[in-house]
Tab-separated table of C-alpha atoms in Angstrom:
chain	number	residue	atom	x	y	z
F	2	MET	CA	-6.398	-3.504	-17.393
F	3	ASN	CA	-7.997	-5.734	-20.161
F	4	ALA	CA	-11.416	-4.514	-19.797
F	5	THR	CA	-13.358	-1.457	-18.942
F	6	ASP	CA	-13.477	-0.566	-15.162
F	7	GLY	CA	-16.952	-1.458	-14.728
F	8	THR	CA	-16.370	-4.920	-16.181
F	9	VAL	CA	-13.212	-5.544	-14.144
F	10	SER	CA	-15.324	-4.742	-10.919
F	11	GLN	CA	-18.075	-6.894	-12.063
F	12	THR	CA	-15.328	-9.678	-12.811
F	13	ILE	CA	-13.795	-9.290	-9.350
F	14	ASP	CA	-17.172	-9.383	-7.525
F	15	LYS	CA	-17.588	-12.901	-9.350
F	16	LEU	CA	-14.281	-14.104	-8.145
F	17	ILE	CA	-15.146	-13.022	-4.548
F	18	ASP	CA	-18.459	-14.823	-4.465
F	19	VAL	CA	-16.743	-17.997	-5.681
F	20	GLU	CA	-13.911	-17.664	-2.776
F	21	GLN	CA	-16.578	-16.881	-0.369
F	22	ALA	CA	-18.525	-19.797	-1.411
F	23	ARG	CA	-15.561	-21.973	-1.211
F	24	PHE	CA	-14.995	-20.374	2.431
F	25	ALA	CA	-18.545	-21.482	3.611
F	26	GLU	CA	-18.117	-25.001	2.465
F	27	THR	CA	-14.943	-25.641	4.391
F	28	HIS	CA	-15.875	-23.488	7.377
F	29	PRO	CA	-19.318	-24.562	8.462
F	30	ARG	CA	-18.441	-24.495	12.343
F	31	SER	CA	-17.422	-21.006	12.080
F	32	ALA	CA	-20.339	-19.977	10.287
F	33	LYS	CA	-22.390	-21.306	12.898
F	34	ALA	CA	-20.662	-19.737	15.598
F	35	TRP	CA	-20.639	-16.390	13.691
F	36	ALA	CA	-24.590	-16.736	13.453
F	37	ARG	CA	-24.411	-17.641	17.360
F	38	GLY	CA	-22.190	-14.727	18.097
F	39	ARG	CA	-24.335	-12.004	16.301
F	40	LYS	CA	-27.253	-12.835	18.775
F	41	HIS	CA	-25.333	-11.041	21.844
F	42	PHE	CA	-22.422	-9.502	20.296
F	43	LEU	CA	-22.860	-5.742	18.958
F	44	TYR	CA	-20.940	-6.603	15.696
F	45	GLY	CA	-21.123	-10.474	16.019
F	46	GLY	CA	-17.739	-11.017	17.916
F	47	PRO	CA	-16.222	-9.684	20.984
F	48	SER	CA	-14.439	-6.616	19.146
F	49	HIS	CA	-16.050	-5.215	15.927
F	50	TRP	CA	-12.818	-5.531	14.251
F	51	MET	CA	-13.329	-9.202	14.171
F	52	ARG	CA	-16.116	-9.022	11.410
F	53	ARG	CA	-13.723	-7.557	8.936
F	54	TRP	CA	-12.481	-10.928	7.490
F	55	ALA	CA	-12.997	-11.299	3.660
F	56	GLY	CA	-14.758	-14.813	3.715
F	57	GLY	CA	-17.893	-13.095	4.608
F	58	PHE	CA	-17.848	-14.227	8.433
F	59	PRO	CA	-14.620	-14.880	10.635
F	60	ILE	CA	-12.831	-17.748	11.346
F	61	TYR	CA	-12.890	-19.083	14.770
F	62	VAL	CA	-9.623	-20.040	16.144
F	63	GLU	CA	-9.292	-23.284	18.100
F	64	GLU	CA	-5.399	-22.961	18.737
F	65	ALA	CA	-2.481	-21.042	17.578
F	66	ARG	CA	1.267	-21.690	18.257
F	67	GLY	CA	4.236	-19.932	16.807
F	68	CYS	CA	3.262	-18.584	13.171
F	69	HIS	CA	0.342	-21.223	12.819
F	70	ALA	CA	-3.231	-21.193	13.755
F	71	ARG	CA	-5.924	-23.908	13.489
F	72	ASP	CA	-9.585	-22.960	13.271
F	73	ILE	CA	-12.773	-24.727	14.818
F	74	ASP	CA	-13.377	-26.595	11.458
F	75	GLY	CA	-9.847	-28.300	11.722
F	76	ASN	CA	-8.354	-25.746	8.977
F	77	ASP	CA	-4.526	-24.773	9.530
F	78	TYR	CA	-2.896	-21.557	8.521
F	79	VAL	CA	0.158	-19.783	8.036
F	80	ASP	CA	-0.380	-16.639	10.147
F	81	PHE	CA	1.398	-13.529	8.848
F	82	CYS	CA	-1.351	-11.584	10.458
F	83	LEU	CA	-0.133	-12.195	13.988
F	84	GLY	CA	-2.945	-10.044	15.452
F	85	ASP	CA	-2.027	-7.347	13.418
F	86	THR	CA	1.260	-6.956	15.148
F	87	GLY	CA	-0.244	-7.936	18.721
F	88	GLY	CA	1.111	-11.513	18.083
F	89	MET	CA	4.692	-10.321	16.524
F	90	CYS	CA	6.226	-12.576	19.454
F	91	GLY	CA	4.461	-15.612	17.819
F	92	HIS	CA	1.416	-17.478	19.356
F	93	ALA	CA	2.060	-19.096	22.786
F	94	PRO	CA	5.717	-18.740	23.147
F	95	GLU	CA	7.202	-20.663	25.896
F	96	ALA	CA	8.859	-17.616	27.606
F	97	ILE	CA	5.554	-15.630	27.732
F	98	THR	CA	3.539	-18.566	28.964
F	99	ARG	CA	6.144	-19.184	31.694
F	100	ALA	CA	6.329	-15.655	32.944
F	101	ALA	CA	2.479	-15.156	32.669
F	102	THR	CA	1.881	-18.450	34.548
F	103	ARG	CA	4.407	-17.560	37.386
F	104	GLN	CA	2.702	-14.344	37.862
F	105	LEU	CA	-0.614	-15.326	37.805
F	106	GLN	CA	0.083	-17.688	40.867
F	107	ARG	CA	1.402	-14.438	42.541
F	108	GLY	CA	-1.284	-12.022	41.922
F	109	THR	CA	-2.248	-10.397	38.545
F	110	THR	CA	-2.651	-6.848	39.764
F	111	HIS	CA	-1.648	-4.896	42.986
F	112	MET	CA	-1.561	-1.279	42.087
F	113	MET	CA	1.859	-1.558	43.231
F	114	PRO	CA	5.270	-2.231	41.618
F	115	THR	CA	7.050	-5.516	41.402
F	116	GLN	CA	10.645	-6.028	41.145
F	117	ASP	CA	10.114	-6.894	37.333
F	118	SER	CA	9.278	-3.288	36.943
F	119	LEU	CA	12.774	-2.341	37.961
F	120	TRP	CA	14.120	-4.296	35.026
F	121	VAL	CA	11.524	-3.052	32.628
F	122	GLY	CA	12.087	0.286	33.255
F	123	GLU	CA	16.010	0.058	32.774
F	124	GLU	CA	15.542	-1.893	29.622
F	125	LEU	CA	13.090	0.465	27.934
F	126	ALA	CA	15.429	3.382	28.571
F	127	ARG	CA	18.474	1.254	27.202
F	128	ARG	CA	16.552	-0.091	24.311
F	129	PHE	CA	14.727	2.889	23.045
F	130	GLY	CA	16.980	5.805	24.582
F	131	LEU	CA	14.666	7.823	26.379
F	132	PRO	CA	15.156	7.991	30.106
F	133	TYR	CA	11.647	8.066	31.718
F	134	TRP	CA	8.633	5.647	30.967
F	135	THR	CA	4.971	4.957	31.821
F	136	LEU	CA	3.074	1.941	31.358
F	137	THR	CA	-0.614	2.101	29.664
F	138	THR	CA	-3.062	-0.774	28.843
F	139	SER	CA	-2.868	-0.016	25.203
F	140	ALA	CA	-0.992	2.092	22.535
F	141	THR	CA	-4.147	4.217	22.289
F	142	ASP	CA	-3.881	4.904	25.921
F	143	ALA	CA	-0.279	5.816	25.655
F	144	ASN	CA	-0.906	8.163	22.777
F	145	ARG	CA	-3.724	10.030	24.546
F	146	GLY	CA	-1.277	10.264	27.458
F	147	ALA	CA	1.412	11.566	25.357
F	148	ILE	CA	-1.033	14.159	23.729
F	149	ARG	CA	-2.145	15.207	27.504
F	150	ILE	CA	1.444	15.809	28.301
F	151	ALA	CA	2.107	17.906	25.186
F	152	ARG	CA	-0.733	20.108	25.820
F	153	MET	CA	0.007	20.527	29.553
F	154	ILE	CA	3.490	21.761	28.723
F	155	THR	CA	2.806	23.774	25.530
F	156	GLY	CA	-0.402	25.413	26.453
F	157	ARG	CA	-1.760	24.590	23.028
F	158	ASP	CA	-4.678	22.500	21.999
F	159	LYS	CA	-4.068	21.381	18.436
F	160	VAL	CA	-2.638	17.792	17.343
F	161	LEU	CA	-1.008	17.579	13.913
F	162	VAL	CA	-1.331	14.355	12.005
F	163	PHE	CA	-0.606	12.876	8.777
F	164	SER	CA	-3.584	11.949	6.302
F	165	GLY	CA	-4.235	8.278	6.353
F	166	CYS	CA	-2.755	7.872	9.715
F	167	TYR	CA	-3.983	5.544	12.430
F	168	HIS	CA	-3.117	5.889	16.141
F	169	GLY	CA	-5.958	3.700	17.664
F	170	GLY	CA	-8.988	5.714	19.403
F	171	VAL	CA	-7.333	9.125	19.654
F	172	ASP	CA	-10.032	11.438	18.414
F	173	GLU	CA	-7.790	14.045	17.163
F	174	ALA	CA	-6.384	11.458	14.638
F	175	HIS	CA	-9.516	10.242	13.037
F	176	VAL	CA	-9.254	13.032	10.337
F	177	GLU	CA	-7.857	12.910	6.872
F	178	LEU	CA	-7.343	15.159	3.753
F	179	ARG	CA	-10.038	14.764	0.958
F	180	ASN	CA	-9.584	17.290	-2.145
F	181	GLY	CA	-7.401	19.319	0.077
F	182	ARG	CA	-10.098	19.550	2.989
F	183	MET	CA	-9.935	18.140	6.396
F	184	GLN	CA	-12.706	15.556	7.091
F	185	MET	CA	-13.338	12.433	9.273
F	186	ARG	CA	-11.753	9.323	7.842
F	187	ASN	CA	-13.369	5.868	7.419
F	188	MET	CA	-16.873	7.249	8.125
F	189	ILE	CA	-16.050	7.620	11.640
F	190	HIS	CA	-18.552	9.665	13.689
F	191	PRO	CA	-17.082	13.185	14.889
F	192	ASN	CA	-18.034	12.257	18.542
F	193	GLY	CA	-18.676	15.597	19.417
F	194	VAL	CA	-15.193	16.593	18.802
F	195	ASP	CA	-14.537	20.139	17.213
F	196	HIS	CA	-11.705	18.899	15.218
F	197	GLU	CA	-11.149	22.407	13.626
F	198	ARG	CA	-9.988	23.570	17.078
F	199	VAL	CA	-8.182	20.459	18.308
F	200	SER	CA	-6.816	18.840	15.001
F	201	LYS	CA	-4.625	19.745	11.923
F	202	VAL	CA	-3.887	17.329	9.106
F	203	VAL	CA	-1.072	17.374	6.118
F	204	GLU	CA	0.137	15.013	3.722
F	205	PHE	CA	2.957	12.580	4.574
F	206	ASN	CA	6.356	13.511	3.218
F	207	ASP	CA	5.347	17.102	2.470
F	208	VAL	CA	7.522	19.429	4.063
F	209	ASP	CA	6.061	22.511	2.923
F	210	ALA	CA	2.448	21.654	4.110
F	211	LEU	CA	3.965	20.918	7.667
F	212	GLU	CA	5.825	24.046	7.849
F	213	GLU	CA	2.841	25.970	7.099
F	214	ALA	CA	0.664	24.113	9.644
F	215	LEU	CA	3.254	24.870	12.375
F	216	ALA	CA	3.983	28.475	11.422
F	217	ALA	CA	1.111	29.542	13.661
F	218	GLU	CA	2.781	27.975	16.792
F	219	ASP	CA	-0.682	26.640	17.612
F	220	VAL	CA	0.083	23.029	17.587
F	221	ALA	CA	0.846	20.954	20.767
F	222	CYS	CA	2.400	17.962	19.168
F	223	VAL	CA	2.924	16.194	15.782
F	224	LEU	CA	1.918	12.609	16.098
F	225	MET	CA	3.279	10.472	13.471
F	226	GLU	CA	4.584	6.865	12.618
F	227	PRO	CA	8.224	6.793	11.457
F	228	LEU	CA	6.858	5.653	8.228
F	229	MET	CA	3.015	4.970	7.446
F	230	THR	CA	1.838	1.308	7.922
F	231	ASN	CA	-2.029	1.452	8.431
F	232	PHE	CA	-3.150	2.806	5.141
F	233	GLY	CA	-0.799	0.714	2.932
F	234	MET	CA	2.868	1.161	3.705
F	235	ILE	CA	4.003	4.494	2.698
F	236	PRO	CA	7.721	5.138	3.023
F	237	VAL	CA	9.398	8.071	4.398
F	238	ALA	CA	11.046	10.420	1.848
F	239	GLU	CA	14.626	10.989	2.114
F	240	GLY	CA	15.285	14.141	4.739
F	241	PHE	CA	11.738	14.261	5.714
F	242	HIS	CA	12.365	13.331	9.508
F	243	ASP	CA	15.231	15.838	9.701
F	244	ALA	CA	12.843	18.430	8.406
F	245	VAL	CA	10.196	17.160	10.739
F	246	ARG	CA	12.555	17.299	13.911
F	247	GLU	CA	13.869	20.825	12.774
F	248	ALA	CA	10.468	22.353	12.380
F	249	THR	CA	8.935	20.964	15.522
F	250	ARG	CA	11.907	22.189	17.642
F	251	ARG	CA	11.856	25.574	15.980
F	252	THR	CA	8.075	26.398	16.655
F	253	GLY	CA	8.155	24.791	20.274
F	254	THR	CA	6.100	21.468	19.080
F	255	VAL	CA	6.191	18.451	20.911
F	256	LEU	CA	7.352	15.519	18.614
F	257	ILE	CA	5.627	12.083	19.401
F	258	ILE	CA	6.820	8.967	17.283
F	259	ASP	CA	4.116	6.181	17.603
F	260	GLU	CA	6.084	2.695	17.073
F	261	THR	CA	3.304	0.205	17.632
F	262	HIS	CA	4.021	-0.891	14.105
F	263	THR	CA	7.430	-0.181	13.149
F	264	LEU	CA	8.731	-1.977	16.336
F	265	SER	CA	9.211	-4.858	13.830
F	266	CYS	CA	12.217	-2.753	12.373
F	267	GLY	CA	14.526	-4.004	15.440
F	268	PRO	CA	15.095	-4.229	19.107
F	269	GLY	CA	14.951	-0.306	19.440
F	270	GLY	CA	12.314	-0.003	16.802
F	271	TYR	CA	12.678	2.611	13.901
F	272	THR	CA	13.762	5.359	16.210
F	273	ARG	CA	16.936	3.686	17.400
F	274	LEU	CA	17.844	2.002	14.273
F	275	TYR	CA	17.719	5.655	12.385
F	276	GLY	CA	18.826	7.832	15.251
F	277	LEU	CA	15.573	9.731	15.570
F	278	GLU	CA	15.112	12.053	18.657
F	279	PRO	CA	11.467	12.113	19.679
F	280	ASP	CA	10.407	14.099	22.700
F	281	ILE	CA	7.805	11.243	23.430
F	282	PHE	CA	8.029	7.652	22.051
F	283	VAL	CA	5.051	5.454	22.149
F	284	ALA	CA	4.562	1.675	21.336
F	285	GLY	CA	2.021	-1.069	22.246
F	286	LYS	CA	0.749	-4.257	21.078
F	287	ALA	CA	3.699	-6.690	20.724
F	288	ILE	CA	5.602	-5.095	23.842
F	289	ALA	CA	4.066	-7.492	26.213
F	290	GLY	CA	3.566	-10.526	23.774
F	291	GLY	CA	0.000	-9.755	23.081
F	292	ILE	CA	-1.256	-9.216	26.504
F	293	PRO	CA	-2.886	-5.714	26.236
F	294	ALA	CA	-0.280	-3.089	26.961
F	295	GLY	CA	1.136	0.398	25.862
F	296	ILE	CA	4.134	2.358	27.152
F	297	PHE	CA	5.371	5.971	26.489
F	298	GLY	CA	8.856	7.459	27.164
F	299	VAL	CA	9.826	10.893	27.424
F	300	SER	CA	12.994	12.836	26.692
F	301	GLU	CA	14.880	14.448	29.783
F	302	LYS	CA	13.821	17.942	28.677
F	303	THR	CA	10.176	16.878	28.344
F	304	ALA	CA	10.157	14.983	31.866
F	305	GLY	CA	11.539	18.418	33.289
F	306	ARG	CA	8.823	20.530	31.678
F	307	LEU	CA	6.136	18.094	32.809
F	308	TRP	CA	7.445	17.970	36.408
F	309	LYS	CA	7.109	21.901	36.731
F	310	GLU	CA	3.544	21.331	35.742
F	311	VAL	CA	3.030	18.297	37.970
F	312	PRO	CA	5.676	17.686	40.503
F	313	HIS	CA	6.278	14.522	42.362
F	314	VAL	CA	3.806	14.028	45.193
F	315	ASN	CA	4.635	14.709	48.833
F	316	PRO	CA	4.185	11.541	50.482
F	317	ARG	CA	2.477	13.387	53.688
F	318	GLN	CA	-0.195	14.817	51.395
F	319	ARG	CA	-3.323	12.933	49.946
F	320	GLN	CA	-2.455	10.959	46.864
F	321	SER	CA	-4.577	12.179	44.153
F	322	ALA	CA	-2.578	13.617	41.429
F	323	HIS	CA	-3.229	11.064	38.512
F	324	PHE	CA	-3.326	13.954	36.053
F	325	GLY	CA	-5.563	12.066	33.571
F	326	ILE	CA	-3.060	9.283	32.490
F	327	GLY	CA	-3.196	5.628	32.986
F	328	GLY	CA	-6.020	3.601	34.606
F	329	THR	CA	-6.169	0.971	37.443
F	330	LEU	CA	-4.774	-1.650	35.447
F	331	ALA	CA	-1.891	0.250	33.797
F	332	GLY	CA	1.486	-1.437	34.755
F	333	ASN	CA	-0.293	-4.471	36.297
F	334	ALA	CA	1.988	-7.156	37.551
F	335	LEU	CA	1.008	-9.531	34.968
F	336	THR	CA	1.735	-7.126	31.935
F	337	VAL	CA	5.152	-6.382	33.462
F	338	ALA	CA	6.178	-9.795	33.835
F	339	THR	CA	5.303	-10.616	30.232
F	340	MET	CA	6.882	-7.480	28.914
F	341	ARG	CA	10.098	-8.612	30.553
F	342	ALA	CA	9.792	-12.034	29.037
F	343	VAL	CA	9.460	-10.158	25.649
F	344	MET	CA	12.461	-7.955	25.912
F	345	GLU	CA	14.623	-10.325	27.719
F	346	GLU	CA	14.018	-13.473	25.751
F	347	ILE	CA	11.871	-12.903	22.574
F	348	LEU	CA	12.609	-9.568	20.813
F	349	THR	CA	16.365	-9.996	20.959
F	350	PRO	CA	18.696	-9.147	18.145
F	351	GLU	CA	19.191	-12.714	17.171
F	352	ASN	CA	15.272	-13.146	16.833
F	353	TYR	CA	15.065	-9.888	14.895
F	354	ALA	CA	17.677	-10.977	12.489
F	355	LYS	CA	15.911	-14.185	11.750
F	356	MET	CA	12.622	-12.197	11.311
F	357	ILE	CA	13.999	-9.752	9.110
F	358	GLY	CA	15.830	-12.215	7.013
F	359	ARG	CA	12.580	-14.200	6.406
F	360	ALA	CA	10.957	-10.888	5.404
F	361	ASP	CA	13.630	-10.251	3.075
F	362	ARG	CA	12.836	-13.942	1.556
F	363	LEU	CA	9.110	-13.145	1.154
F	364	ALA	CA	9.555	-9.832	-0.294
F	365	LYS	CA	12.118	-11.066	-3.001
F	366	ALA	CA	10.074	-13.839	-3.784
F	367	ALA	CA	6.970	-11.697	-4.334
F	368	ARG	CA	8.594	-9.318	-6.343
F	369	LEU	CA	9.852	-12.195	-8.764
F	370	VAL	CA	6.227	-13.456	-9.082
F	371	ILE	CA	5.220	-9.663	-9.857
F	372	SER	CA	8.207	-9.201	-12.383
F	373	HIS	CA	7.273	-12.833	-13.938
F	374	HIS	CA	3.945	-11.739	-14.865
F	375	ALA	CA	4.714	-8.123	-15.781
F	376	LEU	CA	2.085	-6.801	-13.004
F	377	ALA	CA	1.856	-3.201	-12.161
F	378	TRP	CA	1.969	-4.033	-8.513
F	379	HIS	CA	4.876	-3.438	-5.995
F	380	VAL	CA	6.249	-4.840	-2.688
F	381	THR	CA	7.269	-2.655	0.262
F	382	GLN	CA	9.353	-3.918	3.102
F	383	ILE	CA	10.634	-2.465	6.439
F	384	GLY	CA	12.269	-4.524	9.073
F	385	ALA	CA	10.187	-7.825	9.336
F	386	ARG	CA	7.129	-6.281	7.895
F	387	VAL	CA	6.071	-6.774	4.149
F	388	GLU	CA	3.222	-5.261	2.118
F	389	ILE	CA	2.080	-6.012	-1.438
F	390	MET	CA	-0.242	-3.168	-3.056
F	391	PHE	CA	-1.754	-3.329	-6.230
F	392	SER	CA	-0.278	-0.195	-7.760
F	393	PRO	CA	2.934	0.336	-9.630
F	394	ARG	CA	5.145	2.060	-7.278
F	395	PRO	CA	5.034	2.958	-3.443
F	396	PRO	CA	2.738	5.701	-2.655
F	397	LEU	CA	4.303	9.248	-1.363
F	398	ASN	CA	1.261	10.001	0.806
F	399	GLY	CA	-2.359	9.250	1.868
F	400	ALA	CA	-3.669	10.934	-1.324
F	401	GLU	CA	-1.976	8.663	-3.765
F	402	VAL	CA	-3.141	5.597	-1.496
F	403	ILE	CA	-6.593	6.822	-2.056
F	404	ALA	CA	-6.106	7.416	-5.900
F	405	THR	CA	-4.608	4.031	-6.515
F	406	ARG	CA	-6.133	1.590	-3.976
F	407	ARG	CA	-7.950	-1.411	-5.386
F	408	GLY	CA	-9.986	-2.470	-2.412
F	409	ASP	CA	-12.031	-5.090	-4.236
F	410	LEU	CA	-8.563	-6.824	-5.384
F	411	GLU	CA	-7.481	-6.639	-1.794
F	412	THR	CA	-10.656	-8.565	-0.653
F	413	LEU	CA	-10.196	-11.069	-3.173
F	414	LEU	CA	-6.652	-11.653	-2.179
F	415	HIS	CA	-7.611	-11.886	1.268
F	416	ALA	CA	-10.533	-14.478	0.659
F	417	PHE	CA	-8.279	-16.619	-1.621
F	418	TYR	CA	-5.337	-16.704	0.740
F	419	MET	CA	-7.705	-18.014	3.600
F	420	ASN	CA	-9.013	-20.764	1.335
F	421	GLU	CA	-5.364	-21.566	0.614
F	422	GLY	CA	-4.239	-21.597	4.185
F	423	ILE	CA	-2.525	-18.197	4.602
F	424	LEU	CA	-3.741	-15.289	7.116
F	425	VAL	CA	-2.758	-11.683	6.386
F	426	THR	CA	-3.708	-8.398	7.783
F	427	PRO	CA	-7.438	-8.077	6.681
F	428	PHE	CA	-7.293	-4.166	6.463
F	429	HIS	CA	-4.820	-4.126	3.903
F	430	THR	CA	-2.404	-6.572	2.565
F	431	MET	CA	0.558	-6.510	5.330
F	432	PHE	CA	2.620	-9.725	6.311
F	433	LEU	CA	4.551	-10.021	9.512
F	434	MET	CA	7.242	-12.315	10.671
F	435	CYS	CA	7.668	-13.680	14.027
F	436	PRO	CA	10.561	-15.643	15.586
F	437	ALA	CA	8.918	-18.951	14.764
F	438	THR	CA	8.237	-17.980	11.153
F	439	GLU	CA	10.043	-20.799	8.828
F	440	ASP	CA	11.418	-20.711	5.393
F	441	ALA	CA	8.842	-23.327	4.595
F	442	ASP	CA	5.945	-20.821	5.645
F	443	VAL	CA	7.417	-18.010	3.332
F	444	ASP	CA	7.803	-20.384	0.559
F	445	LYS	CA	4.286	-21.691	0.901
F	446	HIS	CA	3.259	-17.820	0.577
F	447	ARG	CA	5.196	-17.583	-2.779
F	448	ALA	CA	3.252	-20.643	-4.228
F	449	VAL	CA	0.037	-18.972	-3.111
F	450	PHE	CA	0.920	-15.843	-4.461
F	451	GLU	CA	1.792	-17.154	-7.903
F	452	ARG	CA	-1.582	-19.001	-7.848
F	453	PHE	CA	-3.403	-15.575	-7.084
F	454	ALA	CA	-1.658	-13.847	-9.932
F	455	GLU	CA	-2.454	-16.512	-12.323
F	456	THR	CA	-5.987	-16.636	-11.202
F	457	VAL	CA	-6.549	-12.914	-11.508
F	458	ILE	CA	-4.761	-12.792	-15.061
F	459	GLU	CA	-6.806	-15.493	-16.313
F	460	ALA	CA	-9.779	-13.512	-15.442
F	461	GLY	CA	-8.321	-10.465	-16.971
F	462	VAL	CA	-8.329	-8.013	-14.112
F	463	ASN	CA	-4.796	-7.625	-13.284
């Protein structure tokens, strides 16, 4: 940096003020809509996440197609956020629209299966390599169901997660390490949960810490992403997955792999691409094209252990064995129809090749900008997903993210990008490609990123 930390922070704040003023000037209708929404929504919008955009208030969307969105003020954007993965298939793809319309005309939910479900079950098994599946309404619900199964078959309570993780609304995962001690992350309220009893947390890529945490054999499951994507992307160290699998098997611990984000790696996710062997596999968001859905699949061995605890119901007996998993709308006909369309027509090997190729292009261009300006920033790519982080090298774990993260510079980038017609994930600087993303969309990002770099360099805050 070219000035003291305090001066740099003040300069960034002034730059954010400039961008937010520019945003307010070009988004008057969204500003009015936000003021109206705050009168009746608890946090201003239908979901509290919607307030998190860096302009000072959120964009109100009029229409979105492919990888482009238009707001109610008439501003157009290249969308690399894609609903924070929920829109990975692109906005309003024809195959999903067609499947959803057809099913809406036949009934949305029946609490009974359709013939589409037969295809979906077979394809999930073929694609991800686990034989038995259950559908939920979100990845959060899928994770909760997976944890419940792990506890049922192990007789243990604790869930081990990695510091900096995010697995939706799973209470056990709302913890992180600070100064070596477990605490709540992101100012989350403990919600009456005794985390000392039900949670353990260690740093990602730390085999020794994992071994120590599992040694007591009181952990029901390890819940993890193949590499961390929600705290800034944290690549996995060589050999770490092998160590996790060996340690969990040796200690009788269920291994749950959550691929809600890393589904961007390919048709079978990171798990199939790299030959991982989870006991339970979880995904959500994009799997039904943005219609709320989650899935979890279990291995043959895990299914056998579960069936000993909860056998198939005798049809002559009262049907009441839901065992705390799912919900009335889980596996509804509309979701199943769109899930089939996604796997049959959109998240295909051909489309993944295009998406990953565009991610390669974006990552290489961003690295050239960083190199040209000699910036202490880096780019991480995994499949169709890219992240720019304002530190010189990829972090090894959550502690390194905490130590190096420059949240105010991220806020500045988000506000600057929106003013230049680009949307990225608002919680950090992550880019996702969809099948409709074109070279021109990626090239626009290069030009905007170049202007952003020049802006911060000129201000002396790089």
